[in-house]
Amino acid sequence: MSVKVKICGLSRPEDVAAVAGAGAAYAGFVFFARSPRNLTLDDARALALEAPVGLAKVALTVDADDMLLDRITEAVPLDMLQLHGSESPGRVAEIKARYGLPVMKAVGVAGQEDLTALAGYEEVADQILVDAKPLKGAALPGGNGLAFDWRLIAGRKWARPWMLAGGLTPGNVAEAVRLTGARQVDVSSGVERAPGVKDAGLIRAFVEAARCG
Ligand SMILES: O=C(O)c1ccccc1NCC(=O)[C@H](O)[C@H](O)COP(=O)(O)O
């Protein structure tokens, strides 16, 4: 079975072209003011309209209220919402019902206790993003290029489809896939040449390497 790839934090039309051309399955658009990858609604809409059929468009938000989610979902054609804050299972269910879009909940993992918290989302989220937990005081809740100990989840089975994220690069993604058994992987900073600036060559190398896992 082939590994599906999500490239997160796209900001230019050429990023969408590179992601589609490399054969990734998902393109992520960030809506978080502090992020170097943050998009305006107009820019996100323009990027989403560039995406070919078959490339799923994912909006990433962090503890967004309904007003912001209304504005995003009205302006941008989307296939999925990614919730990357401290949204509770109840809030995930509410968002799923309100917008009628599949919801992926990101959960930060640093130790065993985080996997217990993850179980609380299995009933309500359509997918789980198993990401590295940010360090205390980090400016961003994700997209930090930080990996967690993949052995924590080796051989784990969850009730929902899941994606591995956190510090993945073209150089380590094949090993991460082999060790964890992930069938989907997500990357942002590992395919950038500077914060917020994606690199088409790294995107291609990442997708190729993920498939070798
Ligand atoms: O990318 C951001 O700027 C960002 C901002 C706020 C919340 C999450 C964010 N990114 C999440 C991701 O891009 C990925 O889903 C994941 O954290 C992996 O990132 P990386 O370790 O940089 O590959």
Short mmCIF file of C-alpha atoms and ligand atoms in Angstrom, two decimals:
data_model
loop_
_atom_site.label_atom_id
_atom_site.label_comp_id
_atom_site.label_asym_id
_atom_site.label_seq_id
_atom_site.Cartn_x
_atom_site.Cartn_y
_atom_site.Cartn_z
CA MET A 1 0.00 0.00 0.00
CA SER A 2 1.41 3.41 -0.92
CA VAL A 3 1.99 6.17 1.60
CA LYS A 4 -0.12 9.32 1.21
CA VAL A 5 1.68 12.63 1.72
CA LYS A 6 0.40 15.96 3.02
CA ILE A 7 2.52 19.05 2.43
CA CYS A 8 1.47 21.77 4.87
CA GLY A 9 1.97 25.53 4.83
CA LEU A 10 1.82 26.35 1.11
CA SER A 11 1.91 30.03 0.25
CA ARG A 12 2.51 30.44 -3.49
CA PRO A 13 0.89 29.07 -6.66
CA GLU A 14 4.17 27.34 -7.53
CA ASP A 15 3.96 25.45 -4.22
CA VAL A 16 0.59 24.02 -5.21
CA ALA A 17 2.01 23.03 -8.60
CA ALA A 18 5.03 21.38 -6.95
CA VAL A 19 2.85 19.47 -4.47
CA ALA A 20 0.48 18.26 -7.19
CA GLY A 21 3.33 17.43 -9.56
CA ALA A 22 5.12 15.39 -6.90
CA GLY A 23 2.00 13.30 -6.34
CA ALA A 24 1.11 14.40 -2.81
CA ALA A 25 -2.45 13.71 -1.68
CA TYR A 26 -3.10 16.75 0.54
CA ALA A 27 -2.19 20.45 0.47
CA GLY A 28 -2.31 22.35 3.77
CA PHE A 29 -3.15 26.04 4.17
CA VAL A 30 -2.32 27.70 7.50
CA PHE A 31 -4.59 30.25 9.18
CA PHE A 32 -2.65 31.32 12.25
CA ALA A 33 -1.48 34.92 12.54
CA ARG A 34 1.86 34.17 14.24
CA SER A 35 2.92 31.69 11.60
CA PRO A 36 5.33 32.54 8.77
CA ARG A 37 2.93 30.41 6.68
CA ASN A 38 -0.22 32.36 7.58
CA LEU A 39 -2.49 33.14 4.62
CA THR A 40 -5.10 35.80 3.98
CA LEU A 41 -8.49 34.51 2.90
CA ASP A 42 -7.96 35.89 -0.60
CA ASP A 43 -4.56 34.23 -0.99
CA ALA A 44 -5.87 30.94 0.36
CA ARG A 45 -8.81 31.02 -2.02
CA ALA A 46 -6.51 31.70 -4.99
CA LEU A 47 -4.24 28.81 -3.99
CA ALA A 48 -7.14 26.42 -3.43
CA LEU A 49 -8.49 27.23 -6.88
CA GLU A 50 -5.11 26.22 -8.35
CA ALA A 51 -5.32 22.73 -6.84
CA PRO A 52 -6.15 20.01 -9.34
CA VAL A 53 -8.90 17.46 -8.72
CA GLY A 54 -7.49 14.74 -6.48
CA LEU A 55 -5.36 17.06 -4.35
CA ALA A 56 -7.26 17.50 -1.08
CA LYS A 57 -7.26 21.04 0.31
CA VAL A 58 -6.87 21.23 4.08
CA ALA A 59 -7.32 24.37 6.22
CA LEU A 60 -5.25 24.39 9.41
CA THR A 61 -6.60 26.46 12.31
CA VAL A 62 -5.68 26.81 15.98
CA ASP A 63 -8.54 27.09 18.48
CA ALA A 64 -10.54 29.02 15.91
CA ASP A 65 -13.98 30.31 16.84
CA ASP A 66 -17.04 29.89 14.62
CA MET A 67 -16.67 33.38 13.20
CA LEU A 68 -13.22 32.64 11.80
CA LEU A 69 -14.21 29.16 10.62
CA ASP A 70 -17.28 30.64 8.90
CA ARG A 71 -15.10 33.13 7.05
CA ILE A 72 -12.57 30.49 6.00
CA THR A 73 -15.12 27.92 4.85
CA GLU A 74 -17.15 30.53 2.96
CA ALA A 75 -14.11 31.95 1.13
CA VAL A 76 -12.00 28.87 0.43
CA PRO A 77 -13.07 25.65 -1.29
CA LEU A 78 -11.93 22.95 1.13
CA ASP A 79 -11.90 19.19 1.57
CA MET A 80 -10.87 19.00 5.22
CA LEU A 81 -10.33 21.02 8.40
CA GLN A 82 -7.23 20.41 10.52
CA LEU A 83 -7.58 21.49 14.15
CA HIS A 84 -4.15 22.18 15.59
CA GLY A 85 -4.93 23.79 18.94
CA SER A 86 -6.32 22.48 22.21
CA GLU A 87 -9.81 21.82 20.85
CA SER A 88 -11.68 19.36 23.09
CA PRO A 89 -13.39 16.25 21.68
CA GLY A 90 -16.70 18.09 22.13
CA ARG A 91 -15.47 21.06 20.10
CA VAL A 92 -14.22 18.72 17.36
CA ALA A 93 -17.69 17.15 17.15
CA GLU A 94 -19.32 20.60 17.05
CA ILE A 95 -17.08 21.76 14.18
CA LYS A 96 -17.65 18.57 12.24
CA ALA A 97 -21.43 18.97 12.53
CA ARG A 98 -21.45 22.70 11.75
CA TYR A 99 -19.31 22.62 8.61
CA GLY A 100 -20.00 19.14 7.23
CA LEU A 101 -16.33 18.70 6.38
CA PRO A 102 -14.06 15.87 7.53
CA VAL A 103 -12.03 16.98 10.53
CA MET A 104 -8.46 15.96 11.37
CA LYS A 105 -7.44 16.61 14.99
CA ALA A 106 -3.75 17.15 15.66
CA VAL A 107 -2.43 15.70 18.90
CA GLY A 108 1.05 16.53 20.21
CA VAL A 109 2.98 13.53 21.45
CA ALA A 110 5.99 13.55 23.77
CA GLY A 111 5.15 10.63 26.07
CA GLN A 112 2.74 7.83 26.86
CA GLU A 113 0.22 10.15 28.55
CA ASP A 114 -0.33 12.01 25.27
CA LEU A 115 -1.42 8.77 23.63
CA THR A 116 -4.10 8.41 26.30
CA ALA A 117 -5.34 11.91 25.41
CA LEU A 118 -5.30 10.95 21.75
CA ALA A 119 -7.76 8.12 22.41
CA GLY A 120 -10.37 10.72 23.40
CA TYR A 121 -10.51 11.95 19.80
CA GLU A 122 -10.89 8.59 18.10
CA GLU A 123 -14.68 8.66 18.30
CA VAL A 124 -15.16 12.20 17.01
CA ALA A 125 -12.40 13.03 14.52
CA ASP A 126 -12.29 11.61 10.99
CA GLN A 127 -8.51 11.48 11.12
CA ILE A 128 -5.83 11.99 13.75
CA LEU A 129 -2.58 13.84 13.10
CA VAL A 130 0.04 12.39 15.42
CA ASP A 131 2.52 15.26 15.72
CA ALA A 132 5.40 16.20 18.03
CA LYS A 133 4.38 18.15 21.13
CA PRO A 134 5.90 21.64 20.90
CA LEU A 135 8.51 22.61 23.47
CA LYS A 136 7.32 24.82 26.36
CA GLY A 137 7.21 28.44 25.23
CA ALA A 138 7.32 27.60 21.50
CA ALA A 139 5.80 30.33 19.35
CA LEU A 140 3.92 27.84 17.20
CA PRO A 141 1.88 24.78 18.20
CA GLY A 142 3.17 22.95 15.10
CA GLY A 143 5.40 23.32 12.10
CA ASN A 144 8.49 23.43 14.32
CA GLY A 145 10.55 20.72 12.65
CA LEU A 146 10.60 18.78 15.91
CA ALA A 147 10.35 14.98 15.92
CA PHE A 148 9.13 12.76 18.76
CA ASP A 149 10.29 9.27 19.67
CA TRP A 150 8.60 7.18 16.97
CA ARG A 151 9.07 4.04 19.07
CA LEU A 152 6.20 5.31 21.25
CA ILE A 153 3.73 4.51 18.48
CA ALA A 154 5.43 1.62 16.71
CA GLY A 155 2.82 -1.01 15.91
CA ARG A 156 -0.08 1.05 17.38
CA LYS A 157 -3.51 0.63 15.85
CA TRP A 158 -6.16 3.35 16.00
CA ALA A 159 -9.82 3.29 15.09
CA ARG A 160 -9.35 6.18 12.64
CA PRO A 161 -6.98 6.84 9.76
CA TRP A 162 -3.97 8.73 11.06
CA MET A 163 -1.03 10.71 9.79
CA LEU A 164 2.49 10.96 11.20
CA ALA A 165 4.02 14.45 11.51
CA GLY A 166 6.82 16.29 13.28
CA GLY A 167 10.36 16.83 12.10
CA LEU A 168 10.00 14.68 9.01
CA THR A 169 12.44 15.31 6.15
CA PRO A 170 13.36 13.65 2.86
CA GLY A 171 16.21 12.04 4.81
CA ASN A 172 14.22 10.43 7.64
CA VAL A 173 10.69 9.88 6.34
CA ALA A 174 11.34 6.37 4.97
CA GLU A 175 12.68 5.23 8.35
CA ALA A 176 9.75 6.90 10.16
CA VAL A 177 7.28 5.04 7.94
CA ARG A 178 9.06 1.72 8.46
CA LEU A 179 9.24 2.15 12.22
CA THR A 180 5.70 3.40 12.86
CA GLY A 181 3.77 1.70 10.08
CA ALA A 182 2.28 5.08 9.08
CA ARG A 183 0.32 5.05 5.83
CA GLN A 184 0.11 8.85 5.73
CA VAL A 185 2.75 11.48 6.54
CA ASP A 186 2.69 15.25 6.91
CA VAL A 187 5.55 17.74 6.56
CA SER A 188 6.04 21.47 6.62
CA SER A 189 9.44 22.84 7.65
CA GLY A 190 11.29 19.76 6.36
CA VAL A 191 10.55 20.84 2.78
CA GLU A 192 11.39 24.53 3.22
CA ARG A 193 14.50 26.48 2.25
CA ALA A 194 13.61 29.25 4.74
CA PRO A 195 10.75 29.60 7.25
CA GLY A 196 7.55 29.66 5.22
CA VAL A 197 9.28 29.20 1.86
CA LYS A 198 8.70 25.79 0.29
CA ASP A 199 11.28 24.18 -2.00
CA ALA A 200 10.01 22.21 -5.01
CA GLY A 201 13.06 19.91 -5.04
CA LEU A 202 12.64 19.04 -1.37
CA ILE A 203 8.91 18.41 -1.90
CA ARG A 204 9.70 15.98 -4.73
CA ALA A 205 12.41 14.25 -2.70
CA PHE A 206 10.09 13.94 0.31
CA VAL A 207 7.24 12.34 -1.64
CA GLU A 208 9.64 9.91 -3.33
CA ALA A 209 11.28 8.96 -0.04
CA ALA A 210 7.92 8.50 1.72
CA ARG A 211 6.94 5.97 -0.92
CA CYS A 212 10.08 3.96 -0.24
CA GLY A 213 9.17 3.52 3.41
O1 LIG B 1 3.06 25.46 10.15
C1 LIG B 1 2.69 26.31 10.96
O2 LIG B 1 3.14 27.46 10.92
C2 LIG B 1 1.71 25.96 12.02
C3 LIG B 1 1.17 26.95 12.79
C4 LIG B 1 0.28 26.65 13.79
C5 LIG B 1 -0.10 25.33 14.02
C6 LIG B 1 0.44 24.32 13.24
C7 LIG B 1 1.33 24.62 12.23
N1 LIG B 1 1.88 23.64 11.46
C8 LIG B 1 1.57 22.27 11.57
C9 LIG B 1 2.22 21.53 10.47
O3 LIG B 1 2.60 22.06 9.48
C10 LIG B 1 2.37 20.09 10.49
O4 LIG B 1 1.06 19.63 10.46
C11 LIG B 1 3.22 19.49 11.58
O5 LIG B 1 3.24 20.24 12.76
C12 LIG B 1 4.60 19.16 11.12
O6 LIG B 1 5.40 20.29 10.98
P1 LIG B 1 6.98 20.10 10.72
O7 LIG B 1 7.59 19.50 11.93
O8 LIG B 1 7.46 21.49 10.46
O9 LIG B 1 7.11 19.24 9.51
#
